[in-house]
Amino acid sequence: MDSSPAETAPAAPTKSVTRAVEVRLQLAEEIVTGQLSPGAALDESELARRFGVSRTPVREALRALAASGLVESRAHRGAVVAHPTPQRLVDMFETMAELEALCAGLAATNMTAAERRALERLHEAMGAAMRAGEAVRYRDFNETFHATIYQATHNAYLAEITTETRTRVQPFRRAQFAALGRIAKSHAEHEAVVAAILRGDRSAAAAAMRAHIFIVRDAYGRFLEEL
């Protein structure tokens, strides 16, 4: 008998098909790693030439980066590289931690059997990527991991607002993977989340996910200090 989609082994995550997302991720990486300094001008025409795209995806990317606090849009003056204040980052991560904790807790009680098996296989695939030293593959799997938990809440509104908040925090979350040993630690943190979800322990799943997000926040802070 053919396996259902939920029963198949995890495929390698596919990269975004939109140019706007590609531009956003590249600029975000350059900003959080210091390649683009605070105050640097972000000219739409120049960026469009650099990335070989029209100005539309560049404009969309800059809007998304402004929502993350990485870019400051100035009326009639274009966009410049910004940087969120320490308090802004604290606020963003605290909100993210509570939303993700709620998602993990609900997933523990609402996940179907097929979804639990899919999450377990995805976690195993991430472990293989971690052991193989495939950082980019692990980072892409990580996006799928969290999205899978959001969907498993079976609460469309919660999944929607958590995804929106994640998009704002994403540049800072992705940057922390550059820290030495961070991928192995991330996988261990995921292990605690997965184990709690699989045994249906709502409070433990929420606590493990909340702790994970706060560790991500601290890892990003240490990453900045080492730049």
Short mmCIF file of C-alpha atoms in Angstrom, two decimals:
data_model
loop_
_atom_site.label_atom_id
_atom_site.label_comp_id
_atom_site.label_asym_id
_atom_site.label_seq_id
_atom_site.Cartn_x
_atom_site.Cartn_y
_atom_site.Cartn_z
CA MET A 1 0.00 0.00 0.00
CA ASP A 2 1.30 3.46 -0.84
CA SER A 3 2.21 5.66 2.10
CA SER A 4 0.16 8.76 2.75
CA PRO A 5 1.98 12.12 2.55
CA ALA A 6 2.19 12.21 6.35
CA GLU A 7 3.92 8.80 6.33
CA THR A 8 6.71 9.61 3.89
CA ALA A 9 10.22 10.42 5.02
CA PRO A 10 11.04 14.12 5.26
CA ALA A 11 12.34 15.58 2.05
CA ALA A 12 15.02 18.20 2.00
CA PRO A 13 13.41 21.59 2.59
CA THR A 14 12.93 23.57 -0.58
CA LYS A 15 14.15 27.13 -0.83
CA SER A 16 11.68 29.95 -1.18
CA VAL A 17 10.38 30.42 -4.70
CA THR A 18 9.96 34.16 -4.30
CA ARG A 19 12.74 36.58 -5.14
CA ALA A 20 11.51 38.96 -2.45
CA VAL A 21 12.23 36.33 0.22
CA GLU A 22 15.66 35.59 -1.24
CA VAL A 23 16.54 39.28 -1.23
CA ARG A 24 15.18 39.68 2.31
CA LEU A 25 17.18 36.76 3.70
CA GLN A 26 20.41 37.89 2.05
CA LEU A 27 20.08 41.47 3.26
CA ALA A 28 19.06 40.31 6.74
CA GLU A 29 22.18 38.14 6.99
CA GLU A 30 24.39 41.03 5.90
CA ILE A 31 22.78 43.36 8.43
CA VAL A 32 22.89 41.07 11.47
CA THR A 33 26.48 40.03 10.72
CA GLY A 34 27.64 43.64 10.35
CA GLN A 35 28.40 43.55 6.62
CA LEU A 36 25.89 46.38 6.25
CA SER A 37 26.39 49.00 8.94
CA PRO A 38 23.66 50.96 10.74
CA GLY A 39 22.77 54.03 8.74
CA ALA A 40 23.85 52.53 5.40
CA ALA A 41 21.52 53.57 2.59
CA LEU A 42 19.47 50.86 0.89
CA ASP A 43 18.68 52.21 -2.55
CA GLU A 44 15.96 50.23 -4.34
CA SER A 45 17.41 50.71 -7.82
CA GLU A 46 20.92 49.74 -6.73
CA LEU A 47 19.67 46.65 -4.91
CA ALA A 48 17.53 45.65 -7.89
CA ARG A 49 20.63 45.77 -10.12
CA ARG A 50 22.68 43.85 -7.58
CA PHE A 51 20.17 41.01 -7.26
CA GLY A 52 19.07 41.05 -10.88
CA VAL A 53 15.43 41.69 -10.08
CA SER A 54 12.86 44.43 -10.55
CA ARG A 55 12.27 46.98 -7.82
CA THR A 56 9.07 45.23 -6.70
CA PRO A 57 10.68 42.28 -4.84
CA VAL A 58 13.27 44.68 -3.39
CA ARG A 59 10.48 46.91 -2.09
CA GLU A 60 8.71 43.88 -0.56
CA ALA A 61 11.95 42.71 1.06
CA LEU A 62 12.61 46.14 2.57
CA ARG A 63 9.08 46.30 3.98
CA ALA A 64 9.57 42.91 5.66
CA LEU A 65 12.95 43.97 7.05
CA ALA A 66 11.39 47.16 8.41
CA ALA A 67 8.86 45.00 10.26
CA SER A 68 11.79 43.14 11.87
CA GLY A 69 13.40 46.40 12.91
CA LEU A 70 16.43 45.85 10.67
CA VAL A 71 15.53 48.62 8.25
CA GLU A 72 14.20 52.09 8.85
CA SER A 73 11.94 53.47 6.14
CA ARG A 74 12.05 57.26 5.92
CA ALA A 75 9.38 59.21 4.06
CA HIS A 76 10.76 60.66 0.80
CA ARG A 77 14.29 59.67 1.84
CA GLY A 78 14.42 55.93 1.18
CA ALA A 79 15.47 53.15 3.53
CA VAL A 80 18.54 52.78 5.72
CA VAL A 81 19.95 50.01 7.86
CA ALA A 82 18.64 50.28 11.40
CA HIS A 83 19.06 48.08 14.41
CA PRO A 84 16.45 47.34 17.05
CA THR A 85 17.23 48.56 20.53
CA PRO A 86 18.10 45.91 23.11
CA GLN A 87 14.68 46.41 24.68
CA ARG A 88 12.95 45.94 21.33
CA LEU A 89 14.75 42.61 20.88
CA VAL A 90 13.79 41.53 24.40
CA ASP A 91 10.15 42.39 23.67
CA MET A 92 10.18 40.52 20.36
CA PHE A 93 11.72 37.36 21.81
CA GLU A 94 9.48 37.37 24.88
CA THR A 95 6.42 37.52 22.66
CA MET A 96 7.83 34.84 20.36
CA ALA A 97 8.60 32.58 23.30
CA GLU A 98 5.06 32.76 24.65
CA LEU A 99 3.44 32.19 21.25
CA GLU A 100 5.68 29.22 20.48
CA ALA A 101 5.15 27.79 23.96
CA LEU A 102 1.40 27.97 23.41
CA CYS A 103 1.79 26.25 20.04
CA ALA A 104 3.92 23.45 21.48
CA GLY A 105 1.47 22.90 24.32
CA LEU A 106 -1.52 22.71 22.02
CA ALA A 107 0.36 20.47 19.60
CA ALA A 108 0.98 18.04 22.47
CA THR A 109 -2.75 17.61 22.95
CA ASN A 110 -4.09 18.22 19.43
CA MET A 111 -1.62 16.43 17.14
CA THR A 112 -2.93 13.48 15.18
CA ALA A 113 -1.03 10.19 15.21
CA ALA A 114 0.19 10.83 11.66
CA GLU A 115 1.42 14.30 12.61
CA ARG A 116 3.31 12.89 15.58
CA ARG A 117 5.06 10.36 13.37
CA ALA A 118 5.90 13.07 10.83
CA LEU A 119 7.37 15.30 13.56
CA GLU A 120 9.46 12.43 14.89
CA ARG A 121 10.86 11.66 11.42
CA LEU A 122 11.59 15.33 10.80
CA HIS A 123 13.49 15.54 14.08
CA GLU A 124 15.48 12.45 13.11
CA ALA A 125 16.31 14.00 9.72
CA MET A 126 17.51 17.14 11.50
CA GLY A 127 19.73 14.99 13.67
CA ALA A 128 21.28 13.45 10.57
CA ALA A 129 21.90 16.91 9.09
CA MET A 130 23.46 18.05 12.36
CA ARG A 131 25.79 15.05 12.54
CA ALA A 132 26.80 15.53 8.90
CA GLY A 133 27.67 19.17 9.58
CA GLU A 134 25.11 20.37 7.03
CA ALA A 135 24.40 23.76 8.56
CA VAL A 136 22.30 25.18 5.74
CA ARG A 137 20.22 22.02 5.50
CA TYR A 138 19.66 22.03 9.26
CA ARG A 139 18.68 25.69 9.23
CA ASP A 140 16.13 25.04 6.48
CA PHE A 141 14.78 22.00 8.34
CA ASN A 142 14.46 24.21 11.41
CA GLU A 143 11.95 26.43 9.63
CA THR A 144 9.90 23.34 8.75
CA PHE A 145 10.14 22.02 12.31
CA HIS A 146 8.58 25.08 13.88
CA ALA A 147 5.97 25.46 11.12
CA THR A 148 4.97 21.82 11.66
CA ILE A 149 4.30 22.50 15.32
CA TYR A 150 2.25 25.61 14.51
CA GLN A 151 0.06 23.63 12.12
CA ALA A 152 -0.35 20.81 14.63
CA THR A 153 -2.13 23.15 17.03
CA HIS A 154 -5.16 22.92 14.72
CA ASN A 155 -5.75 26.54 15.62
CA ALA A 156 -5.47 28.49 12.38
CA TYR A 157 -5.46 31.91 14.01
CA LEU A 158 -2.70 31.02 16.46
CA ALA A 159 -0.65 29.51 13.64
CA GLU A 160 -1.14 32.68 11.61
CA ILE A 161 -0.06 35.18 14.25
CA THR A 162 2.85 32.99 15.36
CA THR A 163 4.09 32.74 11.77
CA GLU A 164 3.80 36.51 11.36
CA THR A 165 5.77 37.12 14.54
CA ARG A 166 8.36 34.54 13.53
CA THR A 167 8.86 36.37 10.23
CA ARG A 168 9.78 39.50 12.17
CA VAL A 169 12.20 37.68 14.45
CA GLN A 170 13.56 35.31 11.78
CA PRO A 171 16.73 37.25 10.88
CA PHE A 172 17.90 37.14 14.49
CA ARG A 173 16.96 33.48 14.89
CA ARG A 174 18.85 32.44 11.76
CA ALA A 175 21.97 34.40 12.72
CA GLN A 176 22.48 32.42 15.93
CA PHE A 177 23.29 29.28 13.93
CA ALA A 178 26.66 30.84 13.07
CA ALA A 179 27.77 30.42 16.69
CA LEU A 180 30.11 27.50 17.30
CA GLY A 181 28.25 24.41 18.48
CA ARG A 182 24.86 26.09 18.28
CA ILE A 183 23.31 23.55 15.88
CA ALA A 184 24.03 20.60 18.20
CA LYS A 185 22.60 22.52 21.16
CA SER A 186 19.53 23.49 19.13
CA HIS A 187 18.91 19.86 18.26
CA ALA A 188 19.16 18.86 21.91
CA GLU A 189 16.64 21.56 22.82
CA HIS A 190 14.32 20.29 20.09
CA GLU A 191 14.65 16.80 21.56
CA ALA A 192 13.06 18.02 24.80
CA VAL A 193 10.23 19.67 22.87
CA VAL A 194 9.57 16.62 20.68
CA ALA A 195 9.68 14.19 23.60
CA ALA A 196 7.09 16.21 25.54
CA ILE A 197 4.82 16.56 22.50
CA LEU A 198 5.00 12.86 21.68
CA ARG A 199 3.98 11.87 25.18
CA GLY A 200 1.16 14.43 25.15
CA ASP A 201 2.55 16.51 28.02
CA ARG A 202 1.20 19.98 27.36
CA SER A 203 2.91 21.84 30.20
CA ALA A 204 6.30 20.22 29.57
CA ALA A 205 6.11 20.91 25.84
CA ALA A 206 5.30 24.56 26.48
CA ALA A 207 8.11 24.90 29.03
CA ALA A 208 10.66 23.23 26.74
CA MET A 209 9.74 25.45 23.79
CA ARG A 210 9.78 28.61 25.90
CA ALA A 211 13.24 27.72 27.20
CA HIS A 212 14.41 26.99 23.65
CA ILE A 213 13.38 30.42 22.36
CA PHE A 214 15.05 32.21 25.26
CA ILE A 215 18.24 30.23 24.59
CA VAL A 216 18.00 31.31 20.94
CA ARG A 217 17.76 34.91 22.12
CA ASP A 218 20.82 34.54 24.32
CA ALA A 219 22.75 32.75 21.56
CA TYR A 220 22.05 35.64 19.21
CA GLY A 221 23.31 38.07 21.87
CA ARG A 222 26.57 36.14 22.20
CA PHE A 223 26.86 35.98 18.41
CA LEU A 224 26.70 39.79 18.24
CA GLU A 225 29.33 40.13 20.95
CA GLU A 226 31.73 37.98 18.94
CA LEU A 227 31.40 39.99 15.72
#
